[in-house]
């Protein structure tokens, strides 16, 4: 019996050694610290921003702000690979649009959209101020990434706040033309090409009536100390080519250091588009190459 017990004990011991060895060889799972920060706006509204920081990282890190399309702006943070020595931050836009555009019912949401634009720009300003004040963030390596409808916000913020890095993904200038394109896409297949004229009329009214900011005006003001990457979808069905070029030409009039990357494919299709991870990786690689990460 004693020999049998000794044999069992030996195999238990060997098993424990094997388990410990396997655990030591297994790759460590990167831990991420998630923080919520409230950003009070002048209107009395409070935006809740999410900030993510790797738990095991140098004491001072570069930071990136990411803003995507209308829905779930903060979900783009999930596209940032865990374990990078990088702080990432974002917040959901203070406006929840209808899931489907229906003319003319959806026009009732435009005043809320107008307020949401101003509040988003103000919120980004507060978030940048918070990040710059932190001891664990290198304010000289602060980048903002804006994709699709997030691109104008990123462009405006980069110019107004003198952010060192700006990445524009499927962005645009000439907002009036972009709005007209969305009306045409909705109305022309149903009612015919004659709707192009009222579509342009609506776009003019909205652009002037709500005094929408022009991204290209801000792009032209970027400084020589700023780096910009513009990623363009060559088959973009939502952004007319003249609107894309309007923004690019404005960037070329600025003093910023520019790079442009044209990729095959259509416009991003919401926060769950499978290409988002690759686009974020492209932005992060560029940031590392130009000294922002």
PDB file of C-alpha atoms in Angstrom:
ATOM      1  CA  UNK A   1       0.000   0.000   0.000  1.00  0.00           C
ATOM      2  CA  UNK A   2       2.814   2.409   0.812  1.00  0.00           C
ATOM      3  CA  UNK A   3       4.371   1.910  -2.581  1.00  0.00           C
ATOM      4  CA  UNK A   4       1.033   2.659  -4.212  1.00  0.00           C
ATOM      5  CA  UNK A   5       0.616   5.893  -2.210  1.00  0.00           C
ATOM      6  CA  UNK A   6       4.100   6.956  -3.084  1.00  0.00           C
ATOM      7  CA  UNK A   7       3.367   6.353  -6.750  1.00  0.00           C
ATOM      8  CA  UNK A   8       0.225   8.475  -6.629  1.00  0.00           C
ATOM      9  CA  UNK A   9       2.049  11.238  -4.778  1.00  0.00           C
ATOM     10  CA  UNK A  10       4.787  11.242  -7.385  1.00  0.00           C
ATOM     11  CA  UNK A  11       2.316  11.712 -10.225  1.00  0.00           C
ATOM     12  CA  UNK A  12       0.451  14.452  -8.335  1.00  0.00           C
ATOM     13  CA  UNK A  13       3.786  16.220  -7.844  1.00  0.00           C
ATOM     14  CA  UNK A  14       4.663  15.850 -11.527  1.00  0.00           C
ATOM     15  CA  UNK A  15       1.201  17.172 -12.434  1.00  0.00           C
ATOM     16  CA  UNK A  16       1.666  20.273 -10.317  1.00  0.00           C
ATOM     17  CA  UNK A  17       5.061  20.932 -11.889  1.00  0.00           C
ATOM     18  CA  UNK A  18       3.546  20.614 -15.371  1.00  0.00           C
ATOM     19  CA  UNK A  19       0.686  22.961 -14.460  1.00  0.00           C
ATOM     20  CA  UNK A  20       3.036  25.617 -13.073  1.00  0.00           C
ATOM     21  CA  UNK A  21       5.262  25.332 -16.153  1.00  0.00           C
ATOM     22  CA  UNK A  22       2.232  25.740 -18.455  1.00  0.00           C
ATOM     23  CA  UNK A  23       1.024  28.792 -16.559  1.00  0.00           C
ATOM     24  CA  UNK A  24       4.466  30.374 -16.734  1.00  0.00           C
ATOM     25  CA  UNK A  25       4.702  29.719 -20.463  1.00  0.00           C
ATOM     26  CA  UNK A  26       1.161  30.960 -21.250  1.00  0.00           C
ATOM     27  CA  UNK A  27       1.027  34.507 -22.597  1.00  0.00           C
ATOM     28  CA  UNK A  28      -0.029  37.073 -20.003  1.00  0.00           C
ATOM     29  CA  UNK A  29      -3.408  38.691 -20.507  1.00  0.00           C
ATOM     30  CA  UNK A  30      -3.007  42.454 -20.712  1.00  0.00           C
ATOM     31  CA  UNK A  31      -5.036  44.237 -18.054  1.00  0.00           C
ATOM     32  CA  UNK A  32      -6.742  47.519 -18.886  1.00  0.00           C
ATOM     33  CA  UNK A  33      -7.830  50.141 -16.392  1.00  0.00           C
ATOM     34  CA  UNK A  34     -11.129  51.765 -17.384  1.00  0.00           C
ATOM     35  CA  UNK A  35     -12.070  55.155 -16.001  1.00  0.00           C
ATOM     36  CA  UNK A  36     -15.216  57.263 -16.429  1.00  0.00           C
ATOM     37  CA  UNK A  37     -14.845  61.044 -16.377  1.00  0.00           C
ATOM     38  CA  UNK A  38     -17.795  63.455 -16.307  1.00  0.00           C
ATOM     39  CA  UNK A  39     -17.474  66.508 -18.561  1.00  0.00           C
ATOM     40  CA  UNK A  40     -19.970  69.263 -17.591  1.00  0.00           C
ATOM     41  CA  UNK A  41     -21.063  71.424 -20.540  1.00  0.00           C
ATOM     42  CA  UNK A  42     -22.157  75.054 -20.508  1.00  0.00           C
ATOM     43  CA  UNK A  43     -25.730  73.946 -21.265  1.00  0.00           C
ATOM     44  CA  UNK A  44     -25.857  71.990 -18.004  1.00  0.00           C
ATOM     45  CA  UNK A  45     -25.603  68.654 -19.755  1.00  0.00           C
ATOM     46  CA  UNK A  46     -22.891  66.251 -18.627  1.00  0.00           C
ATOM     47  CA  UNK A  47     -20.991  64.012 -21.049  1.00  0.00           C
ATOM     48  CA  UNK A  48     -19.456  60.834 -19.615  1.00  0.00           C
ATOM     49  CA  UNK A  49     -16.138  60.024 -21.268  1.00  0.00           C
ATOM     50  CA  UNK A  50     -14.373  56.666 -21.109  1.00  0.00           C
ATOM     51  CA  UNK A  51     -10.606  56.545 -20.684  1.00  0.00           C
ATOM     52  CA  UNK A  52      -8.626  53.317 -20.974  1.00  0.00           C
ATOM     53  CA  UNK A  53      -5.067  52.814 -19.780  1.00  0.00           C
ATOM     54  CA  UNK A  54      -2.951  49.641 -19.703  1.00  0.00           C
ATOM     55  CA  UNK A  55      -2.309  48.525 -16.135  1.00  0.00           C
ATOM     56  CA  UNK A  56       1.322  47.565 -16.755  1.00  0.00           C
ATOM     57  CA  UNK A  57       2.873  50.417 -18.693  1.00  0.00           C
ATOM     58  CA  UNK A  58       5.360  53.269 -18.336  1.00  0.00           C
ATOM     59  CA  UNK A  59       4.223  56.086 -16.023  1.00  0.00           C
ATOM     60  CA  UNK A  60       3.798  58.601 -18.881  1.00  0.00           C
ATOM     61  CA  UNK A  61       2.022  57.578 -22.089  1.00  0.00           C
ATOM     62  CA  UNK A  62       0.852  59.076 -25.379  1.00  0.00           C
ATOM     63  CA  UNK A  63      -2.919  59.345 -25.837  1.00  0.00           C
ATOM     64  CA  UNK A  64      -5.418  59.019 -28.665  1.00  0.00           C
ATOM     65  CA  UNK A  65      -9.000  60.257 -28.854  1.00  0.00           C
ATOM     66  CA  UNK A  66     -11.266  58.294 -31.189  1.00  0.00           C
ATOM     67  CA  UNK A  67     -14.606  59.343 -32.659  1.00  0.00           C
ATOM     68  CA  UNK A  68     -16.564  57.328 -35.181  1.00  0.00           C
ATOM     69  CA  UNK A  69     -20.039  57.551 -36.714  1.00  0.00           C
ATOM     70  CA  UNK A  70     -23.203  58.577 -34.920  1.00  0.00           C
ATOM     71  CA  UNK A  71     -23.850  55.464 -32.858  1.00  0.00           C
ATOM     72  CA  UNK A  72     -21.677  54.218 -30.036  1.00  0.00           C
ATOM     73  CA  UNK A  73     -18.689  56.501 -30.510  1.00  0.00           C
ATOM     74  CA  UNK A  74     -17.018  54.988 -27.457  1.00  0.00           C
ATOM     75  CA  UNK A  75     -17.228  51.481 -28.946  1.00  0.00           C
ATOM     76  CA  UNK A  76     -14.316  52.342 -31.227  1.00  0.00           C
ATOM     77  CA  UNK A  77     -12.111  52.014 -28.142  1.00  0.00           C
ATOM     78  CA  UNK A  78     -12.564  48.262 -28.460  1.00  0.00           C
ATOM     79  CA  UNK A  79     -10.606  48.438 -31.730  1.00  0.00           C
ATOM     80  CA  UNK A  80      -7.459  49.554 -29.881  1.00  0.00           C
ATOM     81  CA  UNK A  81      -5.405  46.413 -29.148  1.00  0.00           C
ATOM     82  CA  UNK A  82      -5.050  45.693 -25.434  1.00  0.00           C
ATOM     83  CA  UNK A  83      -1.588  45.975 -23.958  1.00  0.00           C
ATOM     84  CA  UNK A  84      -0.357  48.898 -26.047  1.00  0.00           C
ATOM     85  CA  UNK A  85       1.500  51.590 -24.134  1.00  0.00           C
ATOM     86  CA  UNK A  86      -1.218  54.073 -25.003  1.00  0.00           C
ATOM     87  CA  UNK A  87      -4.134  55.851 -23.336  1.00  0.00           C
ATOM     88  CA  UNK A  88      -7.343  55.895 -25.397  1.00  0.00           C
ATOM     89  CA  UNK A  89     -10.428  58.013 -24.798  1.00  0.00           C
ATOM     90  CA  UNK A  90     -13.831  58.751 -26.309  1.00  0.00           C
ATOM     91  CA  UNK A  91     -17.486  59.435 -25.487  1.00  0.00           C
ATOM     92  CA  UNK A  92     -20.873  58.818 -27.042  1.00  0.00           C
ATOM     93  CA  UNK A  93     -22.259  61.790 -28.930  1.00  0.00           C
ATOM     94  CA  UNK A  94     -24.907  63.800 -27.055  1.00  0.00           C
ATOM     95  CA  UNK A  95     -27.453  63.060 -29.778  1.00  0.00           C
ATOM     96  CA  UNK A  96     -29.311  59.868 -30.642  1.00  0.00           C
ATOM     97  CA  UNK A  97     -30.560  60.033 -34.252  1.00  0.00           C
ATOM     98  CA  UNK A  98     -33.450  57.970 -35.600  1.00  0.00           C
ATOM     99  CA  UNK A  99     -32.368  54.584 -36.899  1.00  0.00           C
ATOM    100  CA  UNK A 100     -33.889  55.267 -40.317  1.00  0.00           C
ATOM    101  CA  UNK A 101     -34.130  58.533 -42.171  1.00  0.00           C
ATOM    102  CA  UNK A 102     -37.719  59.177 -43.245  1.00  0.00           C
ATOM    103  CA  UNK A 103     -38.548  62.307 -45.169  1.00  0.00           C
ATOM    104  CA  UNK A 104     -39.930  64.649 -43.906  1.00  0.00           C
ATOM    105  CA  UNK A 105     -40.467  63.189 -40.394  1.00  0.00           C
ATOM    106  CA  UNK A 106     -36.782  62.919 -39.570  1.00  0.00           C
ATOM    107  CA  UNK A 107     -36.301  66.658 -40.167  1.00  0.00           C
ATOM    108  CA  UNK A 108     -37.886  67.199 -36.741  1.00  0.00           C
ATOM    109  CA  UNK A 109     -34.667  65.878 -35.188  1.00  0.00           C
ATOM    110  CA  UNK A 110     -32.495  68.568 -36.778  1.00  0.00           C
ATOM    111  CA  UNK A 111     -32.614  71.100 -33.902  1.00  0.00           C
ATOM    112  CA  UNK A 112     -31.391  68.388 -31.520  1.00  0.00           C
ATOM    113  CA  UNK A 113     -28.678  67.483 -34.017  1.00  0.00           C
ATOM    114  CA  UNK A 114     -27.602  71.115 -34.201  1.00  0.00           C
ATOM    115  CA  UNK A 115     -27.300  71.269 -30.401  1.00  0.00           C
ATOM    116  CA  UNK A 116     -25.470  67.945 -30.420  1.00  0.00           C
ATOM    117  CA  UNK A 117     -22.817  69.258 -32.813  1.00  0.00           C
ATOM    118  CA  UNK A 118     -22.015  72.211 -30.552  1.00  0.00           C
ATOM    119  CA  UNK A 119     -22.023  70.019 -27.449  1.00  0.00           C
ATOM    120  CA  UNK A 120     -19.720  67.464 -29.057  1.00  0.00           C
ATOM    121  CA  UNK A 121     -17.169  70.109 -29.991  1.00  0.00           C
ATOM    122  CA  UNK A 122     -17.345  71.557 -26.472  1.00  0.00           C
ATOM    123  CA  UNK A 123     -17.075  68.067 -24.950  1.00  0.00           C
ATOM    124  CA  UNK A 124     -13.958  67.246 -26.944  1.00  0.00           C
ATOM    125  CA  UNK A 125     -12.417  70.475 -25.691  1.00  0.00           C
ATOM    126  CA  UNK A 126     -13.088  69.487 -22.079  1.00  0.00           C
ATOM    127  CA  UNK A 127     -11.761  65.972 -22.664  1.00  0.00           C
ATOM    128  CA  UNK A 128      -8.550  67.294 -24.218  1.00  0.00           C
ATOM    129  CA  UNK A 129      -8.088  69.696 -21.294  1.00  0.00           C
ATOM    130  CA  UNK A 130      -8.539  66.792 -18.877  1.00  0.00           C
ATOM    131  CA  UNK A 131      -5.996  64.631 -20.703  1.00  0.00           C
ATOM    132  CA  UNK A 132      -3.447  67.432 -20.919  1.00  0.00           C
ATOM    133  CA  UNK A 133      -3.714  68.047 -17.173  1.00  0.00           C
ATOM    134  CA  UNK A 134      -2.973  64.414 -16.266  1.00  0.00           C
ATOM    135  CA  UNK A 135       0.482  63.465 -15.045  1.00  0.00           C
ATOM    136  CA  UNK A 136       0.356  60.103 -16.831  1.00  0.00           C
ATOM    137  CA  UNK A 137      -0.124  61.568 -20.335  1.00  0.00           C
ATOM    138  CA  UNK A 138       2.434  63.136 -22.655  1.00  0.00           C
ATOM    139  CA  UNK A 139       0.623  66.188 -24.044  1.00  0.00           C
ATOM    140  CA  UNK A 140       3.156  66.382 -26.898  1.00  0.00           C
ATOM    141  CA  UNK A 141       1.952  63.017 -28.194  1.00  0.00           C
ATOM    142  CA  UNK A 142      -1.788  63.609 -28.284  1.00  0.00           C
ATOM    143  CA  UNK A 143      -3.671  62.482 -31.406  1.00  0.00           C
ATOM    144  CA  UNK A 144      -7.325  62.642 -32.410  1.00  0.00           C
ATOM    145  CA  UNK A 145      -8.815  60.132 -34.861  1.00  0.00           C
ATOM    146  CA  UNK A 146     -12.125  60.912 -36.563  1.00  0.00           C
ATOM    147  CA  UNK A 147     -13.891  58.461 -38.863  1.00  0.00           C
ATOM    148  CA  UNK A 148     -16.872  59.253 -41.100  1.00  0.00           C
ATOM    149  CA  UNK A 149     -19.121  61.686 -39.209  1.00  0.00           C
ATOM    150  CA  UNK A 150     -16.465  61.861 -36.529  1.00  0.00           C
ATOM    151  CA  UNK A 151     -13.973  63.301 -39.017  1.00  0.00           C
ATOM    152  CA  UNK A 152     -15.300  66.893 -38.966  1.00  0.00           C
ATOM    153  CA  UNK A 153     -15.210  66.920 -35.151  1.00  0.00           C
ATOM    154  CA  UNK A 154     -11.625  65.666 -35.178  1.00  0.00           C
ATOM    155  CA  UNK A 155     -10.572  68.239 -37.781  1.00  0.00           C
ATOM    156  CA  UNK A 156     -12.172  71.121 -35.888  1.00  0.00           C
ATOM    157  CA  UNK A 157     -10.694  69.996 -32.578  1.00  0.00           C
ATOM    158  CA  UNK A 158      -7.206  69.560 -34.028  1.00  0.00           C
ATOM    159  CA  UNK A 159      -7.228  73.105 -35.386  1.00  0.00           C
ATOM    160  CA  UNK A 160      -8.864  74.777 -32.381  1.00  0.00           C
ATOM    161  CA  UNK A 161      -6.880  72.910 -29.726  1.00  0.00           C
ATOM    162  CA  UNK A 162      -3.581  72.577 -31.635  1.00  0.00           C
ATOM    163  CA  UNK A 163      -3.433  68.816 -31.199  1.00  0.00           C
ATOM    164  CA  UNK A 164      -0.124  67.356 -32.427  1.00  0.00           C
ATOM    165  CA  UNK A 165      -1.740  64.521 -34.422  1.00  0.00           C
ATOM    166  CA  UNK A 166      -4.859  64.213 -36.585  1.00  0.00           C
ATOM    167  CA  UNK A 167      -6.111  61.131 -38.439  1.00  0.00           C
ATOM    168  CA  UNK A 168      -9.079  61.602 -40.790  1.00  0.00           C
ATOM    169  CA  UNK A 169     -10.821  58.431 -41.969  1.00  0.00           C
ATOM    170  CA  UNK A 170     -13.385  58.819 -44.785  1.00  0.00           C
ATOM    171  CA  UNK A 171     -13.718  62.512 -43.984  1.00  0.00           C
ATOM    172  CA  UNK A 172     -15.013  65.402 -46.040  1.00  0.00           C
ATOM    173  CA  UNK A 173     -15.367  69.113 -46.591  1.00  0.00           C
ATOM    174  CA  UNK A 174     -18.190  70.863 -48.452  1.00  0.00           C
ATOM    175  CA  UNK A 175     -20.858  69.810 -45.935  1.00  0.00           C
ATOM    176  CA  UNK A 176     -23.624  71.195 -48.163  1.00  0.00           C
ATOM    177  CA  UNK A 177     -22.700  68.761 -50.953  1.00  0.00           C
ATOM    178  CA  UNK A 178     -22.523  65.821 -48.527  1.00  0.00           C
ATOM    179  CA  UNK A 179     -25.983  66.609 -47.113  1.00  0.00           C
ATOM    180  CA  UNK A 180     -27.429  66.907 -50.611  1.00  0.00           C
ATOM    181  CA  UNK A 181     -25.924  63.529 -51.496  1.00  0.00           C
ATOM    182  CA  UNK A 182     -27.724  61.868 -48.571  1.00  0.00           C
ATOM    183  CA  UNK A 183     -31.087  63.336 -49.636  1.00  0.00           C
ATOM    184  CA  UNK A 184     -30.487  62.281 -53.244  1.00  0.00           C
ATOM    185  CA  UNK A 185     -29.620  58.722 -52.214  1.00  0.00           C
ATOM    186  CA  UNK A 186     -32.883  58.474 -50.269  1.00  0.00           C
ATOM    187  CA  UNK A 187     -35.252  60.313 -52.587  1.00  0.00           C
ATOM    188  CA  UNK A 188     -34.064  59.734 -56.166  1.00  0.00           C
ATOM    189  CA  UNK A 189     -34.571  55.934 -56.270  1.00  0.00           C
ATOM    190  CA  UNK A 190     -38.121  56.362 -54.974  1.00  0.00           C
ATOM    191  CA  UNK A 191     -39.296  59.533 -56.679  1.00  0.00           C
ATOM    192  CA  UNK A 192     -36.930  60.099 -59.592  1.00  0.00           C
ATOM    193  CA  UNK A 193     -33.984  62.287 -60.544  1.00  0.00           C
ATOM    194  CA  UNK A 194     -36.052  65.490 -60.365  1.00  0.00           C
ATOM    195  CA  UNK A 195     -35.625  65.276 -56.568  1.00  0.00           C
ATOM    196  CA  UNK A 196     -31.987  66.345 -56.966  1.00  0.00           C
ATOM    197  CA  UNK A 197     -33.075  69.982 -57.117  1.00  0.00           C
ATOM    198  CA  UNK A 198     -35.152  70.014 -53.915  1.00  0.00           C
ATOM    199  CA  UNK A 199     -32.390  67.926 -52.293  1.00  0.00           C
ATOM    200  CA  UNK A 200     -29.915  70.711 -52.996  1.00  0.00           C
ATOM    201  CA  UNK A 201     -32.440  73.261 -51.762  1.00  0.00           C
ATOM    202  CA  UNK A 202     -32.804  71.405 -48.469  1.00  0.00           C
ATOM    203  CA  UNK A 203     -29.035  71.079 -48.158  1.00  0.00           C
ATOM    204  CA  UNK A 204     -28.622  74.826 -48.667  1.00  0.00           C
ATOM    205  CA  UNK A 205     -31.302  75.614 -46.100  1.00  0.00           C
ATOM    206  CA  UNK A 206     -29.791  73.290 -43.511  1.00  0.00           C
ATOM    207  CA  UNK A 207     -26.226  74.477 -44.040  1.00  0.00           C
ATOM    208  CA  UNK A 208     -27.140  78.140 -43.763  1.00  0.00           C
ATOM    209  CA  UNK A 209     -30.002  77.830 -41.303  1.00  0.00           C
ATOM    210  CA  UNK A 210     -28.036  75.868 -38.726  1.00  0.00           C
ATOM    211  CA  UNK A 211     -24.729  77.580 -39.486  1.00  0.00           C
ATOM    212  CA  UNK A 212     -22.934  74.245 -39.756  1.00  0.00           C
ATOM    213  CA  UNK A 213     -19.150  74.485 -39.353  1.00  0.00           C
ATOM    214  CA  UNK A 214     -17.046  73.927 -42.465  1.00  0.00           C
ATOM    215  CA  UNK A 215     -14.304  71.339 -41.773  1.00  0.00           C
ATOM    216  CA  UNK A 216     -12.168  72.674 -44.620  1.00  0.00           C
ATOM    217  CA  UNK A 217     -11.986  76.117 -42.987  1.00  0.00           C
ATOM    218  CA  UNK A 218     -10.431  74.540 -39.909  1.00  0.00           C
ATOM    219  CA  UNK A 219      -8.220  72.177 -41.913  1.00  0.00           C
ATOM    220  CA  UNK A 220      -6.587  75.127 -43.672  1.00  0.00           C
ATOM    221  CA  UNK A 221      -5.575  76.559 -40.267  1.00  0.00           C
ATOM    222  CA  UNK A 222      -3.462  73.607 -39.146  1.00  0.00           C
ATOM    223  CA  UNK A 223       0.084  74.503 -38.135  1.00  0.00           C
ATOM    224  CA  UNK A 224       3.526  73.297 -39.137  1.00  0.00           C
ATOM    225  CA  UNK A 225       3.941  71.451 -35.828  1.00  0.00           C
ATOM    226  CA  UNK A 226       0.939  69.221 -36.573  1.00  0.00           C
ATOM    227  CA  UNK A 227       0.942  65.863 -38.386  1.00  0.00           C
ATOM    228  CA  UNK A 228      -2.046  64.667 -40.429  1.00  0.00           C
ATOM    229  CA  UNK A 229      -2.973  61.351 -42.016  1.00  0.00           C
ATOM    230  CA  UNK A 230      -6.011  61.308 -44.316  1.00  0.00           C
ATOM    231  CA  UNK A 231      -7.423  57.897 -45.290  1.00  0.00           C
ATOM    232  CA  UNK A 232      -9.777  57.944 -48.299  1.00  0.00           C
ATOM    233  CA  UNK A 233     -12.227  55.282 -49.507  1.00  0.00           C
ATOM    234  CA  UNK A 234     -11.853  55.169 -53.292  1.00  0.00           C
ATOM    235  CA  UNK A 235     -15.364  53.754 -53.805  1.00  0.00           C
ATOM    236  CA  UNK A 236     -17.113  55.973 -51.252  1.00  0.00           C
ATOM    237  CA  UNK A 237     -20.820  56.081 -52.074  1.00  0.00           C
ATOM    238  CA  UNK A 238     -21.756  58.434 -49.208  1.00  0.00           C
ATOM    239  CA  UNK A 239     -19.132  61.140 -49.685  1.00  0.00           C
ATOM    240  CA  UNK A 240     -18.974  62.711 -53.173  1.00  0.00           C
ATOM    241  CA  UNK A 241     -15.449  62.942 -54.513  1.00  0.00           C
ATOM    242  CA  UNK A 242     -15.556  66.776 -54.697  1.00  0.00           C
ATOM    243  CA  UNK A 243     -16.282  66.848 -50.943  1.00  0.00           C
ATOM    244  CA  UNK A 244     -13.303  64.585 -50.247  1.00  0.00           C
ATOM    245  CA  UNK A 245     -11.067  66.719 -52.420  1.00  0.00           C
ATOM    246  CA  UNK A 246     -12.338  69.937 -50.810  1.00  0.00           C
ATOM    247  CA  UNK A 247     -10.966  68.743 -47.488  1.00  0.00           C
ATOM    248  CA  UNK A 248      -7.698  67.504 -48.982  1.00  0.00           C
ATOM    249  CA  UNK A 249      -7.120  70.764 -50.825  1.00  0.00           C
ATOM    250  CA  UNK A 250      -7.744  72.687 -47.605  1.00  0.00           C
ATOM    251  CA  UNK A 251      -5.209  70.518 -45.801  1.00  0.00           C
ATOM    252  CA  UNK A 252      -2.701  71.268 -48.560  1.00  0.00           C
ATOM    253  CA  UNK A 253      -3.219  74.979 -47.948  1.00  0.00           C
ATOM    254  CA  UNK A 254      -2.288  74.497 -44.303  1.00  0.00           C
ATOM    255  CA  UNK A 255       1.234  74.286 -42.923  1.00  0.00           C
ATOM    256  CA  UNK A 256       0.706  70.812 -41.446  1.00  0.00           C
ATOM    257  CA  UNK A 257       2.809  67.811 -42.431  1.00  0.00           C
ATOM    258  CA  UNK A 258       0.474  65.648 -44.513  1.00  0.00           C
ATOM    259  CA  UNK A 259       0.122  62.070 -45.666  1.00  0.00           C
ATOM    260  CA  UNK A 260      -2.733  60.609 -47.691  1.00  0.00           C
ATOM    261  CA  UNK A 261      -3.691  56.966 -48.101  1.00  0.00           C
ATOM    262  CA  UNK A 262      -6.278  55.959 -50.723  1.00  0.00           C
ATOM    263  CA  UNK A 263      -7.754  52.497 -50.187  1.00  0.00           C
ATOM    264  CA  UNK A 264     -10.191  50.475 -52.275  1.00  0.00           C
ATOM    265  CA  UNK A 265     -13.640  50.009 -50.800  1.00  0.00           C
ATOM    266  CA  UNK A 266     -16.810  51.811 -49.783  1.00  0.00           C
ATOM    267  CA  UNK A 267     -17.567  54.122 -46.889  1.00  0.00           C
ATOM    268  CA  UNK A 268     -17.501  52.725 -43.356  1.00  0.00           C
ATOM    269  CA  UNK A 269     -20.795  51.067 -42.452  1.00  0.00           C
ATOM    270  CA  UNK A 270     -21.317  51.906 -38.794  1.00  0.00           C
ATOM    271  CA  UNK A 271     -19.480  51.049 -35.585  1.00  0.00           C
ATOM    272  CA  UNK A 272     -19.513  47.294 -36.322  1.00  0.00           C
ATOM    273  CA  UNK A 273     -17.816  47.519 -39.709  1.00  0.00           C
ATOM    274  CA  UNK A 274     -15.119  44.779 -39.720  1.00  0.00           C
ATOM    275  CA  UNK A 275     -12.626  47.181 -41.294  1.00  0.00           C
ATOM    276  CA  UNK A 276     -12.504  49.430 -38.228  1.00  0.00           C
ATOM    277  CA  UNK A 277      -9.846  47.354 -36.507  1.00  0.00           C
ATOM    278  CA  UNK A 278      -7.566  47.520 -39.537  1.00  0.00           C
ATOM    279  CA  UNK A 279      -8.076  51.261 -39.923  1.00  0.00           C
ATOM    280  CA  UNK A 280      -7.265  51.855 -36.260  1.00  0.00           C
ATOM    281  CA  UNK A 281      -4.157  49.702 -36.662  1.00  0.00           C
ATOM    282  CA  UNK A 282      -3.140  51.814 -39.680  1.00  0.00           C
ATOM    283  CA  UNK A 283      -3.587  54.964 -37.610  1.00  0.00           C
ATOM    284  CA  UNK A 284      -1.583  53.537 -34.695  1.00  0.00           C
ATOM    285  CA  UNK A 285       1.240  52.414 -37.007  1.00  0.00           C
ATOM    286  CA  UNK A 286       1.382  55.889 -38.535  1.00  0.00           C
ATOM    287  CA  UNK A 287       1.432  57.460 -35.066  1.00  0.00           C
ATOM    288  CA  UNK A 288       4.427  55.323 -34.161  1.00  0.00           C
ATOM    289  CA  UNK A 289       6.247  56.190 -37.365  1.00  0.00           C
ATOM    290  CA  UNK A 290       5.872  59.964 -36.928  1.00  0.00           C
ATOM    291  CA  UNK A 291       6.715  59.981 -33.226  1.00  0.00           C
ATOM    292  CA  UNK A 292       3.230  60.316 -31.766  1.00  0.00           C
ATOM    293  CA  UNK A 293       3.265  56.915 -30.102  1.00  0.00           C
TER     294      UNK A 293
END
